[in-house]
C-alpha cells in the first residue's frame, strides 16, 4: 500500500490530494480556471485510481452535463428538504479562512483532513456539479476518499459494501471542534466513513462486518443509493420514531449518493428540518 507521503501528483500523498482535489469549487472557479495553490498548499490535482470519476457517477449522470434545474446554474447547493439554496450570496465563494479549515496547511495526515470534511458545514454549501445542484461537494469528496482508500488497499469497486450503524454519539453542535470529535469517535473510520450524524453513520469498505446493516455497492459505480439502502441486511434507523420512518422512506427514493447522504445530514442535524422531526431538535 502506498503511504500518504508518496505516490501522488506533485509529491502530495494520494489521499491528501483527494481531499484537496475540488477546492476550485469552494472558490467559485471552473476546473479550467482552477488555482494550483491555495493557502500555501497544492490543490486541484488529479485523484489516483479513477476514484474521482467513479464517485462522480455515484451522484450524477455520466456523459455530457445538462442543466437539470432551470435558472440555477450556480455552485450553491439546493436543499432537498426545502428546495431553497442553502447559503446566502455572501457565503459563496467560501472565504480563504474557511478554505484553510478544509485544506489544513501543513497537514499531511489524511485522517485529519477526513475529519475536517466529515464535520464541515462550509463544504455542505456547495454542489458537486452546477448542472445537478442537489448534489453535495462535501459528500462527493468523502466518497472520493473512501473509494480511493479502498482501491489502494487492493479492493475493486465490486468488492465494496455500504455499512450503516447507529452511533453511540453524533457530532458536536455549536462551536465545538467537530474534527477533533470525529478523530476520537469509535464509529468514525478514517477515510471510509462518509456520513456521521447522531442517528446513523455510514461507511464504504471492502471489509464489512459479519452482521449489522450491510449491502454490496454492486458491480460498478452508478446512481444506486436507493437500491443499496433497500438491500441493507438490517435497519440502521430507529423506526419507532415517525420522523425517522420518513427519512427511511425518502432515502429509498434518492438515487444520487451525495444527495442522499446530504439529505440525511440536513434532516438529522439541520435546523430547517425541525418541523419534519415533529418540532423536536436533535
GROMACS .gro file of C-alpha atoms in nm:
model
  282
    1UNK     CA    1   0.000   0.000   0.000
    2UNK     CA    2   0.125   0.348  -0.085
    3UNK     CA    3   0.169   0.578   0.213
    4UNK     CA    4   0.017   0.924   0.234
    5UNK     CA    5   0.360   1.076   0.184
    6UNK     CA    6   0.438   0.942  -0.164
    7UNK     CA    7   0.282   0.828  -0.485
    8UNK     CA    8   0.063   1.122  -0.580
    9UNK     CA    9   0.090   1.406  -0.825
   10UNK     CA   10   0.327   1.678  -0.707
   11UNK     CA   11   0.460   1.469  -0.420
   12UNK     CA   12   0.142   1.514  -0.216
   13UNK     CA   13   0.002   1.194  -0.067
   14UNK     CA   14  -0.274   1.040  -0.275
   15UNK     CA   15  -0.540   1.060  -0.004
   16UNK     CA   16  -0.434   1.409   0.098
   17UNK     CA   17  -0.464   1.517  -0.266
   18UNK     CA   18  -0.811   1.359  -0.284
   19UNK     CA   19  -0.941   1.585  -0.008
   20UNK     CA   20  -0.799   1.889  -0.190
   21UNK     CA   21  -0.892   1.795  -0.547
   22UNK     CA   22  -1.207   2.010  -0.580
   23UNK     CA   23  -1.104   2.321  -0.390
   24UNK     CA   24  -1.171   2.529  -0.701
   25UNK     CA   25  -1.544   2.465  -0.644
   26UNK     CA   26  -1.521   2.619  -0.298
   27UNK     CA   27  -1.360   2.920  -0.462
   28UNK     CA   28  -1.632   2.952  -0.728
   29UNK     CA   29  -1.398   2.865  -1.013
   30UNK     CA   30  -1.432   2.625  -1.304
   31UNK     CA   31  -1.192   2.334  -1.344
   32UNK     CA   32  -1.025   2.516  -1.634
   33UNK     CA   33  -0.970   2.822  -1.414
   34UNK     CA   34  -0.864   2.629  -1.104
   35UNK     CA   35  -0.581   2.761  -0.890
   36UNK     CA   36  -0.287   2.529  -0.838
   37UNK     CA   37  -0.216   2.654  -0.489
   38UNK     CA   38  -0.442   2.790  -0.216
   39UNK     CA   39  -0.339   2.886   0.137
   40UNK     CA   40   0.013   2.768   0.059
   41UNK     CA   41  -0.081   2.409  -0.038
   42UNK     CA   42  -0.114   2.229  -0.370
   43UNK     CA   43  -0.477   2.181  -0.467
   44UNK     CA   44  -0.696   2.074  -0.760
   45UNK     CA   45  -0.469   1.783  -0.854
   46UNK     CA   46  -0.583   1.462  -1.021
   47UNK     CA   47  -0.706   1.180  -0.799
   48UNK     CA   48  -0.543   0.839  -0.831
   49UNK     CA   49  -0.708   0.511  -0.932
   50UNK     CA   50  -1.005   0.673  -1.106
   51UNK     CA   51  -1.173   0.736  -0.771
   52UNK     CA   52  -1.296   1.085  -0.866
   53UNK     CA   53  -1.471   0.964  -1.179
   54UNK     CA   54  -1.625   0.666  -1.000
   55UNK     CA   55  -1.753   0.885  -0.718
   56UNK     CA   56  -1.895   1.134  -0.968
   57UNK     CA   57  -2.115   0.874  -1.139
   58UNK     CA   58  -2.242   0.761  -0.799
   59UNK     CA   59  -2.409   1.101  -0.775
   60UNK     CA   60  -2.484   1.241  -1.120
   61UNK     CA   61  -2.545   1.124  -1.477
   62UNK     CA   62  -2.245   1.010  -1.676
   63UNK     CA   63  -2.161   1.180  -2.003
   64UNK     CA   64  -2.200   1.539  -2.117
   65UNK     CA   65  -2.361   1.752  -1.844
   66UNK     CA   66  -2.703   1.907  -1.891
   67UNK     CA   67  -2.881   2.164  -1.677
   68UNK     CA   68  -3.132   1.984  -1.453
   69UNK     CA   69  -3.274   2.286  -1.268
   70UNK     CA   70  -3.357   2.586  -1.485
   71UNK     CA   71  -3.236   2.925  -1.358
   72UNK     CA   72  -2.997   2.769  -1.109
   73UNK     CA   73  -2.658   2.725  -1.272
   74UNK     CA   74  -2.473   2.813  -0.954
   75UNK     CA   75  -2.224   2.647  -0.716
   76UNK     CA   76  -2.469   2.695  -0.428
   77UNK     CA   77  -2.636   2.368  -0.330
   78UNK     CA   78  -3.013   2.334  -0.333
   79UNK     CA   79  -3.164   2.164  -0.029
   80UNK     CA   80  -3.372   1.855  -0.090
   81UNK     CA   81  -3.552   1.936   0.237
   82UNK     CA   82  -3.665   2.290   0.150
   83UNK     CA   83  -3.596   2.325  -0.222
   84UNK     CA   84  -3.413   2.650  -0.147
   85UNK     CA   85  -3.047   2.745  -0.166
   86UNK     CA   86  -2.853   2.661   0.149
   87UNK     CA   87  -2.626   2.966   0.150
   88UNK     CA   88  -2.659   3.341   0.122
   89UNK     CA   89  -2.486   3.525  -0.160
   90UNK     CA   90  -2.209   3.643   0.074
   91UNK     CA   91  -2.124   3.285   0.175
   92UNK     CA   92  -2.027   3.174  -0.176
   93UNK     CA   93  -1.747   3.153  -0.271
   94UNK     CA   94  -1.600   3.037   0.057
   95UNK     CA   95  -1.361   3.275   0.226
   96UNK     CA   96  -0.993   3.191   0.235
   97UNK     CA   97  -1.022   3.133   0.609
   98UNK     CA   98  -1.299   2.880   0.550
   99UNK     CA   99  -1.097   2.709   0.278
  100UNK     CA  100  -0.799   2.699   0.513
  101UNK     CA  101  -1.006   2.490   0.754
  102UNK     CA  102  -1.059   2.228   0.482
  103UNK     CA  103  -0.716   2.217   0.316
  104UNK     CA  104  -0.536   2.243   0.656
  105UNK     CA  105  -0.199   2.391   0.551
  106UNK     CA  106   0.098   2.191   0.675
  107UNK     CA  107  -0.111   1.877   0.722
  108UNK     CA  108  -0.005   1.551   0.556
  109UNK     CA  109  -0.238   1.336   0.768
  110UNK     CA  110  -0.534   1.205   0.568
  111UNK     CA  111  -0.722   1.120   0.890
  112UNK     CA  112  -0.714   1.485   0.998
  113UNK     CA  113  -0.836   1.603   0.658
  114UNK     CA  114  -1.109   1.338   0.660
  115UNK     CA  115  -1.229   1.459   0.999
  116UNK     CA  116  -1.235   1.820   0.877
  117UNK     CA  117  -1.450   1.734   0.574
  118UNK     CA  118  -1.675   1.492   0.763
  119UNK     CA  119  -1.779   1.764   1.009
  120UNK     CA  120  -1.771   2.062   0.771
  121UNK     CA  121  -2.066   2.293   0.730
  122UNK     CA  122  -1.879   2.503   0.475
  123UNK     CA  123  -1.837   2.221   0.222
  124UNK     CA  124  -2.208   2.139   0.250
  125UNK     CA  125  -2.299   2.479   0.098
  126UNK     CA  126  -2.172   2.370  -0.243
  127UNK     CA  127  -2.297   2.130  -0.504
  128UNK     CA  128  -2.066   1.884  -0.673
  129UNK     CA  129  -2.187   1.997  -1.015
  130UNK     CA  130  -2.361   2.322  -1.106
  131UNK     CA  131  -2.565   2.116  -1.352
  132UNK     CA  132  -2.701   1.896  -1.071
  133UNK     CA  133  -2.746   2.140  -0.782
  134UNK     CA  134  -2.891   1.893  -0.531
  135UNK     CA  135  -2.560   1.705  -0.526
  136UNK     CA  136  -2.314   1.781  -0.246
  137UNK     CA  137  -1.947   1.871  -0.279
  138UNK     CA  138  -1.894   1.762   0.081
  139UNK     CA  139  -2.020   1.410   0.026
  140UNK     CA  140  -1.868   1.376  -0.318
  141UNK     CA  141  -1.527   1.448  -0.166
  142UNK     CA  142  -1.583   1.199   0.117
  143UNK     CA  143  -1.690   0.935  -0.136
  144UNK     CA  144  -1.381   1.002  -0.348
  145UNK     CA  145  -1.157   0.948  -0.046
  146UNK     CA  146  -1.344   0.635   0.064
  147UNK     CA  147  -1.318   0.477  -0.281
  148UNK     CA  148  -0.952   0.569  -0.313
  149UNK     CA  149  -0.865   0.431   0.031
  150UNK     CA  150  -1.031   0.101  -0.058
  151UNK     CA  151  -0.875   0.085  -0.404
  152UNK     CA  152  -0.530   0.143  -0.256
  153UNK     CA  153  -0.597  -0.142  -0.013
  154UNK     CA  154  -0.646  -0.374  -0.310
  155UNK     CA  155  -1.026  -0.379  -0.338
  156UNK     CA  156  -1.210  -0.331  -0.666
  157UNK     CA  157  -1.541  -0.147  -0.678
  158UNK     CA  158  -1.740  -0.470  -0.686
  159UNK     CA  159  -1.570  -0.574  -0.360
  160UNK     CA  160  -1.716  -0.277  -0.174
  161UNK     CA  161  -2.003  -0.254   0.072
  162UNK     CA  162  -2.205   0.016   0.242
  163UNK     CA  163  -2.220  -0.031   0.619
  164UNK     CA  164  -2.470   0.169   0.826
  165UNK     CA  165  -2.494   0.175   1.205
  166UNK     CA  166  -2.637   0.375   1.492
  167UNK     CA  167  -2.360   0.569   1.663
  168UNK     CA  168  -2.323   0.592   2.039
  169UNK     CA  169  -2.299   0.967   1.988
  170UNK     CA  170  -2.314   1.208   1.699
  171UNK     CA  171  -2.105   1.507   1.603
  172UNK     CA  172  -2.091   1.801   1.845
  173UNK     CA  173  -2.305   2.108   1.795
  174UNK     CA  174  -2.226   2.476   1.816
  175UNK     CA  175  -1.867   2.592   1.825
  176UNK     CA  176  -1.720   2.263   1.945
  177UNK     CA  177  -1.428   2.117   1.750
  178UNK     CA  178  -1.605   1.871   1.524
  179UNK     CA  179  -1.286   1.744   1.362
  180UNK     CA  180  -1.131   1.654   1.697
  181UNK     CA  181  -1.453   1.476   1.796
  182UNK     CA  182  -1.451   1.279   1.471
  183UNK     CA  183  -1.092   1.172   1.527
  184UNK     CA  184  -1.188   1.045   1.873
  185UNK     CA  185  -1.518   0.878   1.777
  186UNK     CA  186  -1.517   0.498   1.769
  187UNK     CA  187  -1.779   0.492   1.493
  188UNK     CA  188  -1.569   0.704   1.255
  189UNK     CA  189  -1.332   0.501   1.038
  190UNK     CA  190  -1.062   0.720   0.887
  191UNK     CA  191  -1.121   0.797   0.518
  192UNK     CA  192  -1.402   0.539   0.493
  193UNK     CA  193  -1.683   0.692   0.696
  194UNK     CA  194  -1.886   0.905   0.457
  195UNK     CA  195  -2.165   1.014   0.695
  196UNK     CA  196  -2.170   1.078   1.069
  197UNK     CA  197  -2.488   1.202   1.233
  198UNK     CA  198  -2.649   1.148   1.571
  199UNK     CA  199  -2.884   0.886   1.420
  200UNK     CA  200  -2.675   0.697   1.165
  201UNK     CA  201  -2.318   0.663   1.044
  202UNK     CA  202  -2.232   0.522   0.702
  203UNK     CA  203  -1.902   0.395   0.568
  204UNK     CA  204  -1.777   0.239   0.245
  205UNK     CA  205  -1.547  -0.058   0.290
  206UNK     CA  206  -1.416  -0.376   0.135
  207UNK     CA  207  -1.400  -0.531   0.482
  208UNK     CA  208  -1.760  -0.533   0.611
  209UNK     CA  209  -1.867  -0.680   0.946
  210UNK     CA  210  -2.032  -1.021   0.958
  211UNK     CA  211  -2.356  -0.876   1.096
  212UNK     CA  212  -2.541  -0.547   1.112
  213UNK     CA  213  -2.668  -0.331   0.825
  214UNK     CA  214  -2.454  -0.417   0.522
  215UNK     CA  215  -2.515  -0.405   0.145
  216UNK     CA  216  -2.295  -0.450  -0.161
  217UNK     CA  217  -2.242  -0.140  -0.374
  218UNK     CA  218  -2.290  -0.354  -0.684
  219UNK     CA  219  -2.090  -0.444  -0.992
  220UNK     CA  220  -1.993  -0.089  -1.085
  221UNK     CA  221  -2.049   0.275  -0.991
  222UNK     CA  222  -2.397   0.402  -1.077
  223UNK     CA  223  -2.654   0.623  -0.905
  224UNK     CA  224  -2.794   0.347  -0.687
  225UNK     CA  225  -2.813   0.478  -0.331
  226UNK     CA  226  -3.184   0.395  -0.301
  227UNK     CA  227  -3.130   0.038  -0.417
  228UNK     CA  228  -2.825  -0.007  -0.194
  229UNK     CA  229  -3.006   0.126   0.114
  230UNK     CA  230  -3.301  -0.103   0.039
  231UNK     CA  231  -3.066  -0.403   0.032
  232UNK     CA  232  -2.920  -0.339   0.378
  233UNK     CA  233  -2.935  -0.658   0.582
  234UNK     CA  234  -3.069  -0.472   0.887
  235UNK     CA  235  -3.245  -0.142   0.957
  236UNK     CA  236  -2.997   0.115   1.093
  237UNK     CA  237  -3.260   0.375   1.187
  238UNK     CA  238  -3.491   0.370   1.488
  239UNK     CA  239  -3.823   0.333   1.308
  240UNK     CA  240  -4.018   0.361   1.633
  241UNK     CA  241  -3.984   0.736   1.571
  242UNK     CA  242  -4.215   0.862   1.297
  243UNK     CA  243  -3.977   1.120   1.156
  244UNK     CA  244  -3.709   0.857   1.103
  245UNK     CA  245  -3.962   0.646   0.916
  246UNK     CA  246  -3.998   0.947   0.684
  247UNK     CA  247  -3.620   0.964   0.642
  248UNK     CA  248  -3.605   0.593   0.563
  249UNK     CA  249  -3.883   0.624   0.307
  250UNK     CA  250  -3.717   0.922   0.140
  251UNK     CA  251  -3.369   0.772   0.104
  252UNK     CA  252  -3.528   0.469  -0.062
  253UNK     CA  253  -3.619   0.712  -0.343
  254UNK     CA  254  -3.292   0.905  -0.382
  255UNK     CA  255  -3.056   0.758  -0.640
  256UNK     CA  256  -2.765   1.001  -0.602
  257UNK     CA  257  -2.523   0.904  -0.325
  258UNK     CA  258  -2.403   1.254  -0.237
  259UNK     CA  259  -2.759   1.391  -0.248
  260UNK     CA  260  -2.889   1.114  -0.020
  261UNK     CA  261  -2.609   1.149   0.234
  262UNK     CA  262  -2.652   1.527   0.243
  263UNK     CA  263  -3.029   1.484   0.282
  264UNK     CA  264  -2.980   1.265   0.588
  265UNK     CA  265  -2.743   1.518   0.743
  266UNK     CA  266  -2.980   1.806   0.668
  267UNK     CA  267  -3.276   1.628   0.828
  268UNK     CA  268  -3.097   1.483   1.130
  269UNK     CA  269  -2.869   1.774   1.213
  270UNK     CA  270  -3.014   2.073   1.029
  271UNK     CA  271  -3.234   2.350   1.165
  272UNK     CA  272  -3.453   2.351   0.853
  273UNK     CA  273  -3.587   2.004   0.935
  274UNK     CA  274  -3.724   2.071   1.286
  275UNK     CA  275  -4.079   2.057   1.150
  276UNK     CA  276  -4.014   1.718   0.992
  277UNK     CA  277  -3.879   1.598   1.326
  278UNK     CA  278  -4.209   1.693   1.486
  279UNK     CA  279  -4.072   2.014   1.633
  280UNK     CA  280  -3.801   1.823   1.818
  281UNK     CA  281  -3.438   1.926   1.799
  282UNK     CA  282  -3.154   1.683   1.760
   0.00000   0.00000   0.00000
